[in-house]
Amino acid sequence: MSRSARSPLLLAGLLAAAGTAHFAAPRQFDHIVPRSLPGSPRSWTYASGAAELALAAGLALPRTRKAAALAAAAFFVGVFPANVKMAVDWRHRPAPQRAAALGRLPLQVPLVLWARGVAKNAGHTGNAGNTGGRA
């Protein structure tokens, strides 16, 4: 399988793992939900987990891959405020935790670019996900 054929599946796997984590250990995500959002943090934790699982499913299917990849890029931008909140809230924690929180901020950029690249390449595949000789 070519790198371009693996890329959407790897992104789908990342989103599926993150989405599953939102349900398996929701408490860690509740704390980074911005206070300005209406409703309970747990509702947002579950909603974002469900969104990640839906995006993963969409990325796994060639027919919905382009739309799901574009939606994933938007999702990565949309969850950035939670990462900012985490960095602010963790600013007085020990150095390794502070570094992890700060390190999440620039990671959003490659995730957005990865999703956009998957969307761009989705237009070059056939209905069955065959690259037709293009990688």
PDB file of C-alpha atoms in Angstrom:
ATOM      1  CA  MET A   1       0.000   0.000   0.000  1.00  0.00           C
ATOM      2  CA  SER A   2       1.436   3.378  -0.977  1.00  0.00           C
ATOM      3  CA  ARG A   3       2.056   6.163   1.506  1.00  0.00           C
ATOM      4  CA  SER A   4      -0.778   8.217   0.028  1.00  0.00           C
ATOM      5  CA  ALA A   5      -3.147   5.266   0.414  1.00  0.00           C
ATOM      6  CA  ARG A   6      -2.089   4.728   4.057  1.00  0.00           C
ATOM      7  CA  SER A   7      -2.310   8.376   5.049  1.00  0.00           C
ATOM      8  CA  PRO A   8      -6.121   8.626   5.345  1.00  0.00           C
ATOM      9  CA  LEU A   9      -6.231   5.338   7.230  1.00  0.00           C
ATOM     10  CA  LEU A  10      -3.581   6.525   9.676  1.00  0.00           C
ATOM     11  CA  LEU A  11      -5.487   9.764  10.228  1.00  0.00           C
ATOM     12  CA  ALA A  12      -8.678   7.736  10.698  1.00  0.00           C
ATOM     13  CA  GLY A  13      -6.877   5.584  13.266  1.00  0.00           C
ATOM     14  CA  LEU A  14      -5.646   8.637  15.149  1.00  0.00           C
ATOM     15  CA  LEU A  15      -9.155  10.096  15.265  1.00  0.00           C
ATOM     16  CA  ALA A  16     -10.688   6.750  16.250  1.00  0.00           C
ATOM     17  CA  ALA A  17      -8.212   6.386  19.115  1.00  0.00           C
ATOM     18  CA  ALA A  18      -8.849   9.944  20.301  1.00  0.00           C
ATOM     19  CA  GLY A  19     -12.610   9.512  20.007  1.00  0.00           C
ATOM     20  CA  THR A  20     -12.498   6.280  21.966  1.00  0.00           C
ATOM     21  CA  ALA A  21     -10.404   7.961  24.667  1.00  0.00           C
ATOM     22  CA  HIS A  22     -13.127  10.601  25.101  1.00  0.00           C
ATOM     23  CA  PHE A  23     -15.505   7.842  26.181  1.00  0.00           C
ATOM     24  CA  ALA A  24     -13.007   5.628  28.031  1.00  0.00           C
ATOM     25  CA  ALA A  25     -11.495   8.443  30.132  1.00  0.00           C
ATOM     26  CA  PRO A  26     -13.766  11.479  29.776  1.00  0.00           C
ATOM     27  CA  ARG A  27     -12.586  13.242  32.912  1.00  0.00           C
ATOM     28  CA  GLN A  28      -9.242  14.243  31.404  1.00  0.00           C
ATOM     29  CA  PHE A  29     -11.076  15.948  28.522  1.00  0.00           C
ATOM     30  CA  ASP A  30     -13.738  17.625  30.691  1.00  0.00           C
ATOM     31  CA  HIS A  31     -11.048  19.816  32.248  1.00  0.00           C
ATOM     32  CA  ILE A  32      -9.979  21.373  28.953  1.00  0.00           C
ATOM     33  CA  VAL A  33     -13.453  22.299  27.708  1.00  0.00           C
ATOM     34  CA  PRO A  34     -13.537  26.115  27.577  1.00  0.00           C
ATOM     35  CA  ARG A  35     -15.808  27.541  30.281  1.00  0.00           C
ATOM     36  CA  SER A  36     -17.440  29.856  27.753  1.00  0.00           C
ATOM     37  CA  LEU A  37     -19.205  26.925  26.049  1.00  0.00           C
ATOM     38  CA  PRO A  38     -22.804  26.379  27.158  1.00  0.00           C
ATOM     39  CA  GLY A  39     -23.812  23.152  28.858  1.00  0.00           C
ATOM     40  CA  SER A  40     -21.733  20.689  30.804  1.00  0.00           C
ATOM     41  CA  PRO A  41     -18.120  19.909  29.945  1.00  0.00           C
ATOM     42  CA  ARG A  42     -18.990  16.182  29.850  1.00  0.00           C
ATOM     43  CA  SER A  43     -21.518  16.826  27.067  1.00  0.00           C
ATOM     44  CA  TRP A  44     -18.802  18.546  25.032  1.00  0.00           C
ATOM     45  CA  THR A  45     -16.362  15.742  25.791  1.00  0.00           C
ATOM     46  CA  TYR A  46     -18.798  13.144  24.496  1.00  0.00           C
ATOM     47  CA  ALA A  47     -19.819  15.288  21.511  1.00  0.00           C
ATOM     48  CA  SER A  48     -16.214  15.801  20.430  1.00  0.00           C
ATOM     49  CA  GLY A  49     -15.488  12.096  20.927  1.00  0.00           C
ATOM     50  CA  ALA A  50     -18.479  11.178  18.785  1.00  0.00           C
ATOM     51  CA  ALA A  51     -17.342  13.686  16.150  1.00  0.00           C
ATOM     52  CA  GLU A  52     -13.880  12.129  16.081  1.00  0.00           C
ATOM     53  CA  LEU A  53     -15.351   8.654  15.656  1.00  0.00           C
ATOM     54  CA  ALA A  54     -17.621   9.872  12.849  1.00  0.00           C
ATOM     55  CA  LEU A  55     -14.696  11.594  11.133  1.00  0.00           C
ATOM     56  CA  ALA A  56     -12.628   8.416  11.439  1.00  0.00           C
ATOM     57  CA  ALA A  57     -15.387   6.402   9.793  1.00  0.00           C
ATOM     58  CA  GLY A  58     -15.711   8.976   7.018  1.00  0.00           C
ATOM     59  CA  LEU A  59     -11.974   8.961   6.368  1.00  0.00           C
ATOM     60  CA  ALA A  60     -11.895   5.175   6.183  1.00  0.00           C
ATOM     61  CA  LEU A  61     -14.401   5.094   3.335  1.00  0.00           C
ATOM     62  CA  PRO A  62     -13.180   6.348  -0.051  1.00  0.00           C
ATOM     63  CA  ARG A  63     -16.641   7.620  -0.967  1.00  0.00           C
ATOM     64  CA  THR A  64     -16.770  10.036   2.015  1.00  0.00           C
ATOM     65  CA  ARG A  65     -13.052  10.621   2.468  1.00  0.00           C
ATOM     66  CA  LYS A  66     -12.766  14.089   0.941  1.00  0.00           C
ATOM     67  CA  ALA A  67     -15.678  15.554   2.896  1.00  0.00           C
ATOM     68  CA  ALA A  68     -14.531  13.866   6.095  1.00  0.00           C
ATOM     69  CA  ALA A  69     -10.970  15.120   5.633  1.00  0.00           C
ATOM     70  CA  LEU A  70     -12.170  18.700   5.150  1.00  0.00           C
ATOM     71  CA  ALA A  71     -14.408  18.335   8.189  1.00  0.00           C
ATOM     72  CA  ALA A  72     -11.443  16.929  10.156  1.00  0.00           C
ATOM     73  CA  ALA A  73      -9.344  19.971   9.234  1.00  0.00           C
ATOM     74  CA  ALA A  74     -12.136  22.229  10.494  1.00  0.00           C
ATOM     75  CA  PHE A  75     -12.481  20.082  13.619  1.00  0.00           C
ATOM     76  CA  PHE A  76      -8.759  20.428  14.391  1.00  0.00           C
ATOM     77  CA  VAL A  77      -9.109  24.206  14.126  1.00  0.00           C
ATOM     78  CA  GLY A  78     -12.261  24.115  16.263  1.00  0.00           C
ATOM     79  CA  VAL A  79     -10.678  22.234  19.153  1.00  0.00           C
ATOM     80  CA  PHE A  80      -7.676  24.571  19.299  1.00  0.00           C
ATOM     81  CA  PRO A  81      -9.259  26.707  22.075  1.00  0.00           C
ATOM     82  CA  ALA A  82      -9.333  23.608  24.311  1.00  0.00           C
ATOM     83  CA  ASN A  83      -5.595  23.197  23.771  1.00  0.00           C
ATOM     84  CA  VAL A  84      -5.043  26.876  24.601  1.00  0.00           C
ATOM     85  CA  LYS A  85      -7.098  26.466  27.786  1.00  0.00           C
ATOM     86  CA  MET A  86      -5.032  23.434  28.742  1.00  0.00           C
ATOM     87  CA  ALA A  87      -1.778  25.351  28.202  1.00  0.00           C
ATOM     88  CA  VAL A  88      -3.033  28.255  30.328  1.00  0.00           C
ATOM     89  CA  ASP A  89      -4.403  26.005  33.074  1.00  0.00           C
ATOM     90  CA  TRP A  90      -1.206  23.949  33.218  1.00  0.00           C
ATOM     91  CA  ARG A  91       1.217  26.881  33.271  1.00  0.00           C
ATOM     92  CA  HIS A  92       2.051  26.269  36.975  1.00  0.00           C
ATOM     93  CA  ARG A  93       2.386  22.489  36.730  1.00  0.00           C
ATOM     94  CA  PRO A  94       5.733  20.681  36.716  1.00  0.00           C
ATOM     95  CA  ALA A  95       7.899  21.284  33.642  1.00  0.00           C
ATOM     96  CA  PRO A  96       7.103  17.982  31.835  1.00  0.00           C
ATOM     97  CA  GLN A  97       3.330  18.566  32.063  1.00  0.00           C
ATOM     98  CA  ARG A  98       3.706  22.219  31.106  1.00  0.00           C
ATOM     99  CA  ALA A  99       5.832  21.185  28.103  1.00  0.00           C
ATOM    100  CA  ALA A 100       3.227  18.619  27.035  1.00  0.00           C
ATOM    101  CA  ALA A 101       0.445  21.208  27.220  1.00  0.00           C
ATOM    102  CA  LEU A 102       2.459  23.765  25.274  1.00  0.00           C
ATOM    103  CA  GLY A 103       3.576  21.119  22.783  1.00  0.00           C
ATOM    104  CA  ARG A 104      -0.019  20.395  21.815  1.00  0.00           C
ATOM    105  CA  LEU A 105      -0.475  23.921  20.458  1.00  0.00           C
ATOM    106  CA  PRO A 106       1.814  23.733  17.400  1.00  0.00           C
ATOM    107  CA  LEU A 107       0.730  20.135  16.700  1.00  0.00           C
ATOM    108  CA  GLN A 108      -2.624  21.418  15.474  1.00  0.00           C
ATOM    109  CA  VAL A 109      -0.932  22.885  12.386  1.00  0.00           C
ATOM    110  CA  PRO A 110       0.382  19.576  10.990  1.00  0.00           C
ATOM    111  CA  LEU A 111      -2.939  17.902  11.818  1.00  0.00           C
ATOM    112  CA  VAL A 112      -4.833  20.519   9.801  1.00  0.00           C
ATOM    113  CA  LEU A 113      -2.333  20.220   6.942  1.00  0.00           C
ATOM    114  CA  TRP A 114      -2.519  16.418   7.057  1.00  0.00           C
ATOM    115  CA  ALA A 115      -6.307  16.472   6.829  1.00  0.00           C
ATOM    116  CA  ARG A 116      -6.197  18.988   3.967  1.00  0.00           C
ATOM    117  CA  GLY A 117      -3.660  16.807   2.149  1.00  0.00           C
ATOM    118  CA  VAL A 118      -5.918  13.775   2.547  1.00  0.00           C
ATOM    119  CA  ALA A 119      -8.814  15.816   1.120  1.00  0.00           C
ATOM    120  CA  LYS A 120      -6.693  16.948  -1.818  1.00  0.00           C
ATOM    121  CA  ASN A 121      -5.542  13.404  -2.576  1.00  0.00           C
ATOM    122  CA  ALA A 122      -9.052  12.002  -2.176  1.00  0.00           C
ATOM    123  CA  GLY A 123      -9.931  13.677  -5.452  1.00  0.00           C
ATOM    124  CA  HIS A 124      -7.242  11.597  -7.181  1.00  0.00           C
ATOM    125  CA  THR A 125      -8.621   8.211  -6.215  1.00  0.00           C
ATOM    126  CA  GLY A 126     -11.202   6.091  -7.899  1.00  0.00           C
ATOM    127  CA  ASN A 127     -14.435   4.941  -6.282  1.00  0.00           C
ATOM    128  CA  ALA A 128     -12.771   1.877  -4.771  1.00  0.00           C
ATOM    129  CA  GLY A 129      -9.797   3.864  -3.428  1.00  0.00           C
ATOM    130  CA  ASN A 130      -7.519   2.755  -6.273  1.00  0.00           C
ATOM    131  CA  THR A 131      -4.904   5.359  -7.115  1.00  0.00           C
ATOM    132  CA  GLY A 132      -4.954   4.447 -10.779  1.00  0.00           C
ATOM    133  CA  GLY A 133      -1.161   4.554 -10.901  1.00  0.00           C
ATOM    134  CA  ARG A 134      -0.962   7.922  -9.124  1.00  0.00           C
ATOM    135  CA  ALA A 135       0.594   8.018  -5.653  1.00  0.00           C
TER     136      ALA A 135
END
